[in-house]
């Protein structure tokens, strides 16, 4: 089955670190841009970070620059989000999602496959 | 960064009604605009990309249009299963942003 499964969420104190993982199945993972999107409780969606299929490019929302790192291991069909110096406002469900690939190529511009999400709670 | 607004923030309509949601960007998007549907407790689902292209498997009652900074999502005949929150998302730059969402109920 084509799917994404996130893991690694949990409760962490402010200033702490957490590493999220996203396991991809049944599609050519290395061809796709991948992204992390988060959603604070009761709030809307916020894009967090993107990474190109070969890992050569990545981009972040300003609020996490310098604190979060996005990476991937194409041999393991896995995406990661390393989160350091966590703040209360990072509390959210974190989704990984796949960039879409129409016939013209693969892009970061929309996301056609999403995981179920993993909850990160930053609290003392 | 490109800012996105959506209106209305919520809409209540009857089964069979036509529902239109508007999304406005702070600068032109070159048609790099997508729409998502999110039901409570679920991950978002891609409905439309590049302003007007319907994602595979999405019912044809959903359509998208627009250009420049103004875009719309239309549900031509509302069904009970369309109760959800709808988000637009711009992708004119590598720094992506979502609109604040429009809640649709019956």
CSV table of C-alpha atoms in Angstrom, one decimal:
chain,number,residue,atom,x,y,z
A,1,UNK,CA,0.0,0.0,0.0
A,2,UNK,CA,1.2,3.5,-0.9
A,3,UNK,CA,1.5,5.3,2.5
A,4,UNK,CA,3.4,7.5,4.9
A,5,UNK,CA,3.7,6.7,8.5
A,6,UNK,CA,5.1,9.2,11.0
A,7,UNK,CA,6.6,8.3,14.4
A,8,UNK,CA,8.7,9.9,17.1
A,9,UNK,CA,6.3,12.4,18.6
A,10,UNK,CA,5.8,12.8,22.4
A,11,UNK,CA,6.1,15.1,25.4
A,12,UNK,CA,9.3,17.2,25.7
A,13,UNK,CA,10.3,20.1,27.9
A,14,UNK,CA,10.9,23.6,26.5
A,15,UNK,CA,14.5,23.7,25.2
A,16,UNK,CA,14.5,20.0,24.5
A,17,UNK,CA,14.9,18.0,21.3
A,18,UNK,CA,12.9,15.5,19.4
A,19,UNK,CA,13.4,13.6,16.1
A,20,UNK,CA,10.5,12.8,14.0
A,21,UNK,CA,10.6,10.0,11.3
A,22,UNK,CA,8.4,9.3,8.3
A,23,UNK,CA,8.5,5.9,6.7
A,24,UNK,CA,7.4,5.8,3.0
A,25,UNK,CA,6.0,2.7,1.3
A,26,UNK,CA,5.3,1.5,-2.2
A,27,UNK,CA,6.5,4.4,-4.3
A,28,UNK,CA,9.8,5.6,-5.6
A,29,UNK,CA,10.7,7.7,-2.6
A,30,UNK,CA,13.8,9.3,-4.0
A,31,UNK,CA,11.9,10.9,-6.9
A,32,UNK,CA,9.7,13.0,-4.7
A,33,UNK,CA,10.0,16.3,-2.8
A,34,UNK,CA,8.9,15.7,0.8
A,35,UNK,CA,7.6,18.1,3.3
A,36,UNK,CA,6.6,18.5,7.0
A,37,UNK,CA,3.4,20.4,7.8
A,38,UNK,CA,2.2,21.0,11.4
A,39,UNK,CA,-1.1,21.9,13.0
A,40,UNK,CA,-1.4,23.3,16.5
A,41,UNK,CA,-4.4,22.2,18.5
A,42,UNK,CA,-7.5,23.8,17.1
A,43,UNK,CA,-5.6,25.8,14.5
A,44,UNK,CA,-4.8,25.8,10.8
A,45,UNK,CA,-2.1,24.2,8.8
A,46,UNK,CA,1.4,25.6,8.8
A,47,UNK,CA,4.1,24.5,6.4
A,48,UNK,CA,7.4,23.7,8.2
A,49,UNK,CA,10.0,22.5,5.8
A,50,UNK,CA,10.7,20.9,2.3
A,51,UNK,CA,13.4,18.7,1.0
A,52,UNK,CA,14.1,17.8,-2.6
A,53,UNK,CA,14.2,14.1,-3.7
A,54,UNK,CA,18.0,13.9,-3.8
A,55,UNK,CA,18.3,15.9,-0.6
A,56,UNK,CA,20.2,18.7,-2.3
A,57,UNK,CA,17.8,21.5,-1.4
A,58,UNK,CA,15.7,22.3,1.6
A,59,UNK,CA,13.7,25.2,2.9
A,60,UNK,CA,12.2,26.2,6.2
A,61,UNK,CA,9.5,28.5,7.6
A,62,UNK,CA,11.2,31.4,9.4
A,63,UNK,CA,10.0,30.4,12.8
A,64,UNK,CA,12.0,27.2,12.8
A,65,UNK,CA,15.2,28.2,10.9
A,66,UNK,CA,18.3,27.4,12.9
A,67,UNK,CA,16.3,25.1,15.2
A,68,UNK,CA,14.9,22.4,12.9
A,69,UNK,CA,16.8,20.2,10.4
A,70,UNK,CA,15.1,18.2,7.6
A,71,UNK,CA,16.9,15.2,6.1
A,72,UNK,CA,16.1,12.0,4.3
A,73,UNK,CA,17.6,8.5,3.8
A,74,UNK,CA,16.5,7.3,0.4
A,75,UNK,CA,18.0,3.9,0.9
A,76,UNK,CA,15.6,3.5,3.9
A,77,UNK,CA,12.7,5.3,2.3
A,78,UNK,CA,12.6,7.6,5.3
A,79,UNK,CA,12.2,11.3,6.0
A,80,UNK,CA,13.3,13.0,9.2
A,81,UNK,CA,12.7,16.2,11.2
A,82,UNK,CA,15.3,17.0,13.9
A,83,UNK,CA,13.8,19.6,16.2
A,84,UNK,CA,16.0,21.4,18.7
A,85,UNK,CA,15.4,24.2,21.2
A,86,UNK,CA,11.8,23.4,21.2
A,87,UNK,CA,9.3,26.0,22.3
A,88,UNK,CA,5.7,25.9,23.6
A,89,UNK,CA,4.5,27.2,20.2
A,90,UNK,CA,6.0,24.1,18.5
A,91,UNK,CA,3.2,22.0,20.1
A,92,UNK,CA,1.3,20.5,17.2
A,93,UNK,CA,0.4,17.5,15.1
A,94,UNK,CA,3.3,17.1,12.6
A,95,UNK,CA,2.4,15.6,9.2
A,96,UNK,CA,4.8,14.4,6.6
A,97,UNK,CA,3.5,14.7,3.0
A,98,UNK,CA,4.7,13.9,-0.5
A,99,UNK,CA,5.1,16.4,-3.3
A,100,UNK,CA,3.0,15.7,-6.4
A,101,UNK,CA,4.3,14.3,-9.7
A,102,UNK,CA,2.2,15.1,-12.7
A,103,UNK,CA,3.4,14.0,-16.1
A,104,UNK,CA,5.7,17.1,-16.4
A,105,UNK,CA,7.8,16.2,-13.4
A,106,UNK,CA,7.9,16.1,-9.6
A,107,UNK,CA,7.3,19.3,-7.6
A,108,UNK,CA,7.1,20.7,-4.1
A,109,UNK,CA,4.0,22.8,-5.0
A,110,UNK,CA,1.2,20.6,-3.7
A,111,UNK,CA,1.0,17.4,-1.6
A,112,UNK,CA,-0.9,14.4,-2.7
A,113,UNK,CA,-0.1,11.9,0.0
A,114,UNK,CA,-0.2,12.5,3.7
A,115,UNK,CA,0.7,10.5,6.8
A,116,UNK,CA,-1.7,10.2,9.8
A,117,UNK,CA,0.4,12.7,11.9
A,118,UNK,CA,2.4,12.5,15.1
A,119,UNK,CA,1.7,14.7,18.1
A,120,UNK,CA,4.5,16.8,19.6
A,121,UNK,CA,3.8,18.5,23.0
A,122,UNK,CA,6.3,21.0,24.4
A,123,UNK,CA,5.5,21.6,28.0
A,124,UNK,CA,7.2,21.7,31.4
B,1,UNK,CA,6.6,36.0,2.5
B,2,UNK,CA,3.3,35.6,0.7
B,3,UNK,CA,0.3,36.0,2.9
B,4,UNK,CA,-3.0,34.2,2.3
B,5,UNK,CA,-6.5,35.2,3.3
B,6,UNK,CA,-9.6,33.2,2.9
B,7,UNK,CA,-13.3,34.1,3.2
B,8,UNK,CA,-15.7,33.4,4.5
B,9,UNK,CA,-14.1,31.8,7.6
B,10,UNK,CA,-17.2,29.6,7.9
B,11,UNK,CA,-20.3,28.8,5.9
B,12,UNK,CA,-23.4,26.9,6.6
B,13,UNK,CA,-25.3,25.6,3.6
B,14,UNK,CA,-27.9,23.1,2.7
B,15,UNK,CA,-27.4,19.8,0.8
B,16,UNK,CA,-27.5,20.6,-2.9
B,17,UNK,CA,-26.4,24.2,-2.4
B,18,UNK,CA,-23.5,25.8,-4.4
B,19,UNK,CA,-20.7,26.8,-2.1
B,20,UNK,CA,-17.9,29.2,-3.1
B,21,UNK,CA,-14.8,29.9,-1.0
B,22,UNK,CA,-12.4,32.6,-1.9
B,23,UNK,CA,-8.6,32.8,-1.4
B,24,UNK,CA,-6.6,35.9,-1.8
B,25,UNK,CA,-2.8,36.2,-2.0
B,26,UNK,CA,-0.6,39.2,-1.1
B,27,UNK,CA,1.1,38.9,-4.5
B,28,UNK,CA,0.6,37.1,-7.7
B,29,UNK,CA,0.9,33.3,-7.7
B,30,UNK,CA,1.3,32.3,-11.3
B,31,UNK,CA,-1.5,29.8,-10.8
B,32,UNK,CA,0.6,27.9,-8.1
B,33,UNK,CA,-2.4,27.5,-5.9
B,34,UNK,CA,-3.8,24.3,-4.3
B,35,UNK,CA,-6.8,23.4,-2.3
B,36,UNK,CA,-7.2,20.8,0.5
B,37,UNK,CA,-10.0,19.3,2.4
B,38,UNK,CA,-9.6,18.3,6.1
B,39,UNK,CA,-12.1,16.4,8.1
B,40,UNK,CA,-11.9,16.4,11.9
B,41,UNK,CA,-9.1,14.2,13.2
B,42,UNK,CA,-7.8,13.4,9.7
B,43,UNK,CA,-5.0,14.4,7.5
B,44,UNK,CA,-5.6,17.0,4.8
B,45,UNK,CA,-6.6,15.7,1.3
B,46,UNK,CA,-5.5,17.3,-1.9
B,47,UNK,CA,-8.5,18.4,-4.0
B,48,UNK,CA,-7.1,20.7,-6.6
B,49,UNK,CA,-3.6,21.8,-7.8
B,50,UNK,CA,-2.3,24.5,-10.2
B,51,UNK,CA,-5.5,26.5,-9.5
B,52,UNK,CA,-7.9,24.3,-11.5
B,53,UNK,CA,-6.6,20.7,-12.0
B,54,UNK,CA,-8.7,18.2,-10.1
B,55,UNK,CA,-6.7,15.6,-8.2
B,56,UNK,CA,-7.4,12.0,-9.3
B,57,UNK,CA,-10.4,10.5,-7.4
B,58,UNK,CA,-11.9,13.8,-6.3
B,59,UNK,CA,-15.6,14.3,-7.3
B,60,UNK,CA,-16.3,16.6,-10.2
B,61,UNK,CA,-18.6,18.8,-8.0
B,62,UNK,CA,-15.3,20.4,-6.8
B,63,UNK,CA,-13.7,22.9,-9.1
B,64,UNK,CA,-11.1,25.7,-8.9
B,65,UNK,CA,-10.6,28.9,-10.7
B,66,UNK,CA,-8.8,32.2,-10.5
B,67,UNK,CA,-5.6,34.0,-11.5
B,68,UNK,CA,-3.2,36.5,-10.2
B,69,UNK,CA,-4.0,37.0,-6.5
B,70,UNK,CA,-7.7,35.8,-6.4
B,71,UNK,CA,-8.8,32.2,-6.5
B,72,UNK,CA,-12.0,30.3,-5.8
B,73,UNK,CA,-13.0,26.8,-4.8
B,74,UNK,CA,-16.5,25.9,-5.8
B,75,UNK,CA,-18.6,23.0,-4.6
B,76,UNK,CA,-21.4,22.8,-7.2
B,77,UNK,CA,-23.8,20.8,-5.2
B,78,UNK,CA,-23.0,20.3,-1.5
B,79,UNK,CA,-23.1,16.7,-0.2
B,80,UNK,CA,-23.2,15.7,3.5
B,81,UNK,CA,-19.7,14.2,3.2
B,82,UNK,CA,-18.3,17.6,2.2
B,83,UNK,CA,-18.5,18.9,5.8
B,84,UNK,CA,-14.9,19.8,6.5
B,85,UNK,CA,-12.4,22.6,6.7
B,86,UNK,CA,-11.0,23.8,3.4
B,87,UNK,CA,-7.5,25.3,3.0
B,88,UNK,CA,-5.8,27.1,0.1
B,89,UNK,CA,-2.0,26.9,-0.2
B,90,UNK,CA,0.3,29.0,-2.3
B,91,UNK,CA,3.4,27.6,-3.9
B,92,UNK,CA,4.8,30.5,-5.9
B,93,UNK,CA,8.0,30.3,-3.9
B,94,UNK,CA,9.8,27.6,-2.0
B,95,UNK,CA,8.4,29.2,1.2
B,96,UNK,CA,4.9,27.8,1.2
B,97,UNK,CA,1.9,29.2,3.1
B,98,UNK,CA,-1.6,28.0,3.8
B,99,UNK,CA,-4.7,30.1,4.1
B,100,UNK,CA,-6.5,30.2,7.5
B,101,UNK,CA,-9.2,27.8,6.4
B,102,UNK,CA,-12.9,27.9,5.7
B,103,UNK,CA,-15.2,25.6,7.8
B,104,UNK,CA,-18.1,24.2,5.8
B,105,UNK,CA,-21.1,22.7,7.6
B,106,UNK,CA,-24.7,21.8,6.9
